[in-house]
Amino acid sequence: MNGAIIGGTGFYDAGDLLRTESVETPFGTVDVEIIRHGDSELGFLNRHGKGHSVPPHKVNYKANLKALEMLGIRHVLAGTAVGSCNPDFQNGDLILLTDLIDNTRGRSLTYFDGGESGVKHFDMSDPYCRNLRKRMSETAKDQPPGFKGEGVYCCSEGPRFETAAEVRMIRQWGGDVVGMTNVPEAQLAKELGLCYAAVSVVVNMATGMEQGAVDLEYGDGLIKASMQRLRKLLKDSLMAPLDQDHCGCSNALIPL
Ligand code: HPA
């Protein structure tokens, strides 16, 4: 398998289903769909589960990532629906994530909680794999309008949206988009030595930002079209196999 895709809000299937693998991890059982794309097979799961039944702060991030690793997958691309804190990024835009800010509270953030699992620290200078970002940038060139830009993701605890004052703070921190799921997903991938990268789809302007005059329907219109663009972009980016030779993802452990 060349890799796997994790879908978020508005991205519930990846098409061409071959079979479903039920993977029993130490953190729970995860159903991973195996899909065909060209000559390759890819894994797919939606982090919120069937029918969007799991809220962001309760997603079983550890089981999801572990299940992909147990299937032998080394490359993971994720989609996230976000609010925009950057006036240049408007509804429907696809944003390639380059860095992240953790503004969550009380989530279980690591596989290494002391005791039997030990204490480990991981390098996060490149939270989103540089190889995968390069691959997606190249793929997007043939799929206009491609990415609107690159951006920094700020993860809120949710499930409520931010206040206007919080959005002003996130902007001062350097955040471009705000969502509720990329922490701990991105860092758990790093702990497992997986290459991970993510693309955000702007589905609303964040609280207090001027709203663009576009529809907010997931089921129809602009957002649906953007989700379809995202789906094609992620699948096509995993069409050809990738190695782990030109990034630090499989070697991010910081020696103590
Ligand atoms: N804030 C946090 N998460 C989100 C938003 C938002 O404005 N839009 C979609 N997910």
Short mmCIF file of C-alpha atoms and ligand atoms in Angstrom, two decimals:
data_model
loop_
_atom_site.label_atom_id
_atom_site.label_comp_id
_atom_site.label_asym_id
_atom_site.label_seq_id
_atom_site.Cartn_x
_atom_site.Cartn_y
_atom_site.Cartn_z
CA MET A 1 0.00 0.00 0.00
CA ASN A 2 1.36 3.42 -0.94
CA GLY A 3 -0.21 5.17 2.02
CA ALA A 4 -3.42 6.17 3.68
CA ILE A 5 -5.81 9.09 3.87
CA ILE A 6 -7.56 10.38 6.97
CA GLY A 7 -10.74 12.26 6.18
CA GLY A 8 -12.42 14.83 8.39
CA THR A 9 -15.68 16.76 8.33
CA GLY A 10 -17.27 16.57 4.88
CA PHE A 11 -14.84 13.87 3.65
CA TYR A 12 -16.41 10.52 4.47
CA ASP A 13 -15.33 8.22 1.68
CA ALA A 14 -12.55 7.91 -0.83
CA GLY A 15 -14.33 5.81 -3.48
CA ASP A 16 -13.41 2.47 -5.16
CA LEU A 17 -13.72 0.38 -2.00
CA LEU A 18 -11.99 -3.02 -2.25
CA ARG A 19 -12.46 -4.28 1.32
CA THR A 20 -12.52 -3.17 4.94
CA GLU A 21 -9.81 -4.28 7.37
CA SER A 22 -10.75 -4.38 11.03
CA VAL A 23 -7.52 -3.68 12.90
CA GLU A 24 -7.29 -4.50 16.60
CA THR A 25 -4.87 -2.07 18.21
CA PRO A 26 -3.97 -1.81 21.91
CA PHE A 27 -6.16 1.34 21.92
CA GLY A 28 -9.26 -0.08 20.25
CA THR A 29 -10.45 -1.59 16.97
CA VAL A 30 -10.38 0.56 13.84
CA ASP A 31 -12.07 -0.19 10.53
CA VAL A 32 -9.79 0.89 7.70
CA GLU A 33 -11.19 0.92 4.19
CA ILE A 34 -8.85 -0.30 1.49
CA ILE A 35 -9.48 1.46 -1.79
CA ARG A 36 -8.06 1.12 -5.28
CA HIS A 37 -6.54 4.14 -6.96
CA GLY A 38 -4.97 3.45 -10.34
CA ASP A 39 -2.58 0.54 -9.81
CA SER A 40 -2.19 1.18 -6.11
CA GLU A 41 -4.11 0.40 -2.95
CA LEU A 42 -4.66 3.06 -0.30
CA GLY A 43 -6.07 2.98 3.21
CA PHE A 44 -8.87 5.33 4.23
CA LEU A 45 -10.57 6.19 7.48
CA ASN A 46 -12.67 9.08 8.70
CA ARG A 47 -11.41 10.24 12.08
CA HIS A 48 -14.95 11.04 13.30
CA GLY A 49 -16.19 7.53 12.51
CA LYS A 50 -19.28 6.44 10.64
CA GLY A 51 -21.98 9.13 10.48
CA HIS A 52 -19.67 11.69 12.13
CA SER A 53 -20.45 10.26 15.58
CA VAL A 54 -17.22 11.18 17.42
CA PRO A 55 -16.50 14.81 18.43
CA PRO A 56 -12.96 16.18 17.92
CA HIS A 57 -11.91 15.97 21.58
CA LYS A 58 -12.99 12.31 21.73
CA VAL A 59 -11.50 10.99 18.48
CA ASN A 60 -9.41 7.89 19.18
CA TYR A 61 -6.32 9.40 17.55
CA LYS A 62 -3.99 6.77 19.06
CA ALA A 63 -6.00 3.85 17.70
CA ASN A 64 -6.42 5.47 14.26
CA LEU A 65 -2.69 6.10 13.71
CA LYS A 66 -1.66 2.78 15.26
CA ALA A 67 -4.06 0.89 12.98
CA LEU A 68 -2.48 2.48 9.91
CA GLU A 69 0.99 1.64 11.17
CA MET A 70 -0.07 -1.96 11.88
CA LEU A 71 -1.21 -2.25 8.24
CA GLY A 72 2.35 -1.39 7.20
CA ILE A 73 1.49 2.12 6.07
CA ARG A 74 4.30 4.69 6.25
CA HIS A 75 2.70 7.72 4.52
CA VAL A 76 -0.46 9.42 5.73
CA LEU A 77 -2.26 12.40 4.20
CA ALA A 78 -5.04 14.08 6.14
CA GLY A 79 -7.84 16.49 5.30
CA THR A 80 -9.17 18.98 7.85
CA ALA A 81 -12.07 21.42 7.73
CA VAL A 82 -11.04 24.76 9.25
CA GLY A 83 -12.01 28.33 9.94
CA SER A 84 -9.76 30.98 8.41
CA CYS A 85 -7.97 33.63 10.51
CA ASN A 86 -6.20 34.95 7.42
CA PRO A 87 -8.19 37.35 5.24
CA ASP A 88 -6.39 36.00 2.14
CA PHE A 89 -7.82 32.51 2.78
CA GLN A 90 -11.53 32.37 2.03
CA ASN A 91 -14.26 29.75 2.02
CA GLY A 92 -13.50 26.83 -0.26
CA ASP A 93 -9.73 27.46 -0.40
CA LEU A 94 -7.28 24.57 0.01
CA ILE A 95 -4.35 25.37 2.32
CA LEU A 96 -1.16 23.29 2.56
CA LEU A 97 -0.17 23.14 6.23
CA THR A 98 3.45 23.93 7.13
CA ASP A 99 3.38 24.20 10.93
CA LEU A 100 1.05 23.93 13.89
CA ILE A 101 0.17 25.51 17.23
CA ASP A 102 -1.34 23.39 20.02
CA ASN A 103 -4.10 25.22 21.86
CA THR A 104 -5.88 22.07 23.09
CA ARG A 105 -6.55 21.23 26.74
CA GLY A 106 -6.32 17.88 28.42
CA ARG A 107 -6.06 15.58 25.40
CA SER A 108 -4.03 12.40 25.58
CA LEU A 109 -1.08 13.58 23.51
CA THR A 110 1.47 10.78 23.46
CA TYR A 111 2.05 7.04 23.21
CA PHE A 112 4.84 7.50 25.78
CA ASP A 113 3.15 8.21 29.10
CA GLY A 114 5.91 6.92 31.35
CA GLY A 115 5.76 3.54 33.10
CA GLU A 116 6.03 0.65 30.67
CA SER A 117 5.72 2.91 27.64
CA GLY A 118 8.71 5.00 28.78
CA VAL A 119 9.52 8.68 28.34
CA LYS A 120 10.38 9.92 24.86
CA HIS A 121 10.65 13.28 23.14
CA PHE A 122 10.25 13.89 19.41
CA ASP A 123 11.50 16.60 17.10
CA MET A 124 8.70 18.73 15.66
CA SER A 125 10.72 21.13 13.53
CA ASP A 126 8.91 19.64 10.53
CA PRO A 127 5.47 18.59 11.84
CA TYR A 128 4.23 18.01 8.29
CA CYS A 129 6.57 15.77 6.25
CA ARG A 130 8.57 17.76 3.72
CA ASN A 131 8.49 14.94 1.13
CA LEU A 132 4.73 14.70 1.29
CA ARG A 133 4.35 18.49 1.11
CA LYS A 134 6.58 18.58 -1.96
CA ARG A 135 4.63 15.75 -3.56
CA MET A 136 1.32 17.50 -2.89
CA SER A 137 2.60 20.84 -4.23
CA GLU A 138 3.69 19.11 -7.45
CA THR A 139 0.39 17.24 -7.76
CA ALA A 140 -1.60 20.43 -7.13
CA LYS A 141 0.12 22.21 -10.04
CA ASP A 142 -1.86 20.00 -12.44
CA GLN A 143 -5.12 20.55 -10.57
CA PRO A 144 -6.01 24.26 -10.76
CA PRO A 145 -6.70 26.28 -8.70
CA GLY A 146 -4.55 24.07 -6.45
CA PHE A 147 -3.50 25.51 -3.12
CA LYS A 148 -4.47 29.06 -2.19
CA GLY A 149 -1.35 29.14 -0.06
CA GLU A 150 0.60 27.61 2.81
CA GLY A 151 -0.47 28.13 6.37
CA VAL A 152 -0.03 27.51 10.07
CA TYR A 153 -2.75 25.46 11.77
CA CYS A 154 -3.91 26.25 15.28
CA CYS A 155 -5.74 23.44 17.06
CA SER A 156 -8.51 24.47 19.46
CA GLU A 157 -9.97 22.13 22.04
CA GLY A 158 -13.54 22.61 20.82
CA PRO A 159 -16.20 21.51 20.35
CA ARG A 160 -17.21 25.16 20.60
CA PHE A 161 -15.82 27.60 18.08
CA GLU A 162 -13.41 30.33 19.21
CA THR A 163 -14.39 33.71 20.57
CA ALA A 164 -13.41 36.77 18.52
CA ALA A 165 -10.74 37.58 21.13
CA GLU A 166 -9.28 34.08 20.80
CA VAL A 167 -9.12 34.47 17.03
CA ARG A 168 -7.25 37.78 17.45
CA MET A 169 -4.82 35.95 19.74
CA ILE A 170 -4.35 33.08 17.26
CA ARG A 171 -3.60 35.62 14.53
CA GLN A 172 -0.97 37.25 16.74
CA TRP A 173 0.56 33.83 17.34
CA GLY A 174 0.90 33.40 13.58
CA GLY A 175 -2.01 31.04 12.99
CA ASP A 176 -3.69 31.14 9.57
CA VAL A 177 -6.39 28.54 10.06
CA VAL A 178 -8.08 27.06 13.09
CA GLY A 179 -9.48 23.57 13.54
CA MET A 180 -9.95 20.96 16.25
CA THR A 181 -8.22 17.76 15.15
CA ASN A 182 -4.62 18.09 13.97
CA VAL A 183 -3.39 17.81 17.56
CA PRO A 184 -2.56 15.15 18.59
CA GLU A 185 -2.92 13.50 15.16
CA ALA A 186 0.23 15.03 13.65
CA GLN A 187 2.42 14.39 16.68
CA LEU A 188 1.26 10.80 17.18
CA ALA A 189 2.21 10.12 13.55
CA LYS A 190 5.68 11.46 14.35
CA GLU A 191 5.95 9.19 17.40
CA LEU A 192 5.19 6.19 15.18
CA GLY A 193 7.79 7.29 12.63
CA LEU A 194 5.16 7.90 9.94
CA CYS A 195 5.35 10.57 7.28
CA TYR A 196 2.27 12.75 7.78
CA ALA A 197 1.00 15.87 6.04
CA ALA A 198 -2.32 17.66 5.99
CA VAL A 199 -4.41 19.96 3.83
CA SER A 200 -7.09 22.25 5.22
CA VAL A 201 -10.29 23.27 3.49
CA VAL A 202 -11.64 26.62 4.67
CA VAL A 203 -15.32 26.09 5.51
CA ASN A 204 -15.93 29.37 7.35
CA MET A 205 -14.17 32.58 8.26
CA ALA A 206 -13.18 32.28 11.94
CA THR A 207 -15.22 34.18 14.52
CA GLY A 208 -14.87 37.94 14.14
CA MET A 209 -13.32 37.72 10.65
CA GLU A 210 -15.23 39.34 7.80
CA GLN A 211 -17.41 36.72 6.16
CA GLY A 212 -17.10 36.19 2.40
CA ALA A 213 -20.33 36.04 0.38
CA VAL A 214 -20.24 32.32 -0.39
CA ASP A 215 -22.41 29.39 0.62
CA LEU A 216 -21.47 27.27 3.61
CA GLU A 217 -23.29 24.10 2.59
CA TYR A 218 -21.17 20.95 2.94
CA GLY A 219 -23.68 18.93 0.98
CA ASP A 220 -23.79 21.15 -2.05
CA GLY A 221 -22.02 24.08 -3.65
CA LEU A 222 -18.57 25.43 -2.97
CA ILE A 223 -17.53 23.39 0.06
CA LYS A 224 -18.61 20.12 -1.53
CA ALA A 225 -16.63 20.98 -4.66
CA SER A 226 -13.58 21.81 -2.53
CA MET A 227 -13.89 18.51 -0.65
CA GLN A 228 -13.91 16.72 -4.00
CA ARG A 229 -10.81 18.62 -5.07
CA LEU A 230 -9.16 17.66 -1.78
CA ARG A 231 -10.06 14.00 -2.24
CA LYS A 232 -8.54 13.87 -5.73
CA LEU A 233 -5.44 15.78 -4.66
CA LEU A 234 -4.71 13.48 -1.71
CA LYS A 235 -5.35 10.29 -3.69
CA ASP A 236 -3.28 11.40 -6.68
CA SER A 237 -0.45 12.47 -4.38
CA LEU A 238 -0.18 8.88 -3.14
CA MET A 239 -0.38 7.33 -6.62
CA ALA A 240 3.38 6.79 -6.88
CA PRO A 241 5.28 5.22 -3.97
CA LEU A 242 7.38 7.43 -1.68
CA ASP A 243 10.39 6.64 0.49
CA GLN A 244 11.42 8.07 3.86
CA ASP A 245 14.96 8.98 2.73
CA HIS A 246 14.60 12.72 2.46
CA CYS A 247 12.83 13.63 5.66
CA GLY A 248 13.36 13.09 9.38
CA CYS A 249 9.95 11.53 10.03
CA SER A 250 11.13 7.99 10.71
CA ASN A 251 13.92 9.31 12.93
CA ALA A 252 12.41 12.11 15.00
CA LEU A 253 13.24 10.61 18.40
CA ILE A 254 15.43 12.98 20.45
CA PRO A 255 18.06 10.95 22.35
CA LEU A 256 17.96 11.53 26.13
N1 HPA B 1 -12.91 26.89 14.47
C1 HPA B 1 -12.51 25.67 14.89
N2 HPA B 1 -12.69 24.58 14.17
C2 HPA B 1 -13.32 24.69 12.99
C3 HPA B 1 -13.77 25.93 12.51
C4 HPA B 1 -13.55 27.09 13.29
O1 HPA B 1 -13.91 28.23 12.93
N3 HPA B 1 -14.35 25.68 11.29
C5 HPA B 1 -14.25 24.35 11.07
N4 HPA B 1 -13.63 23.74 12.09
#
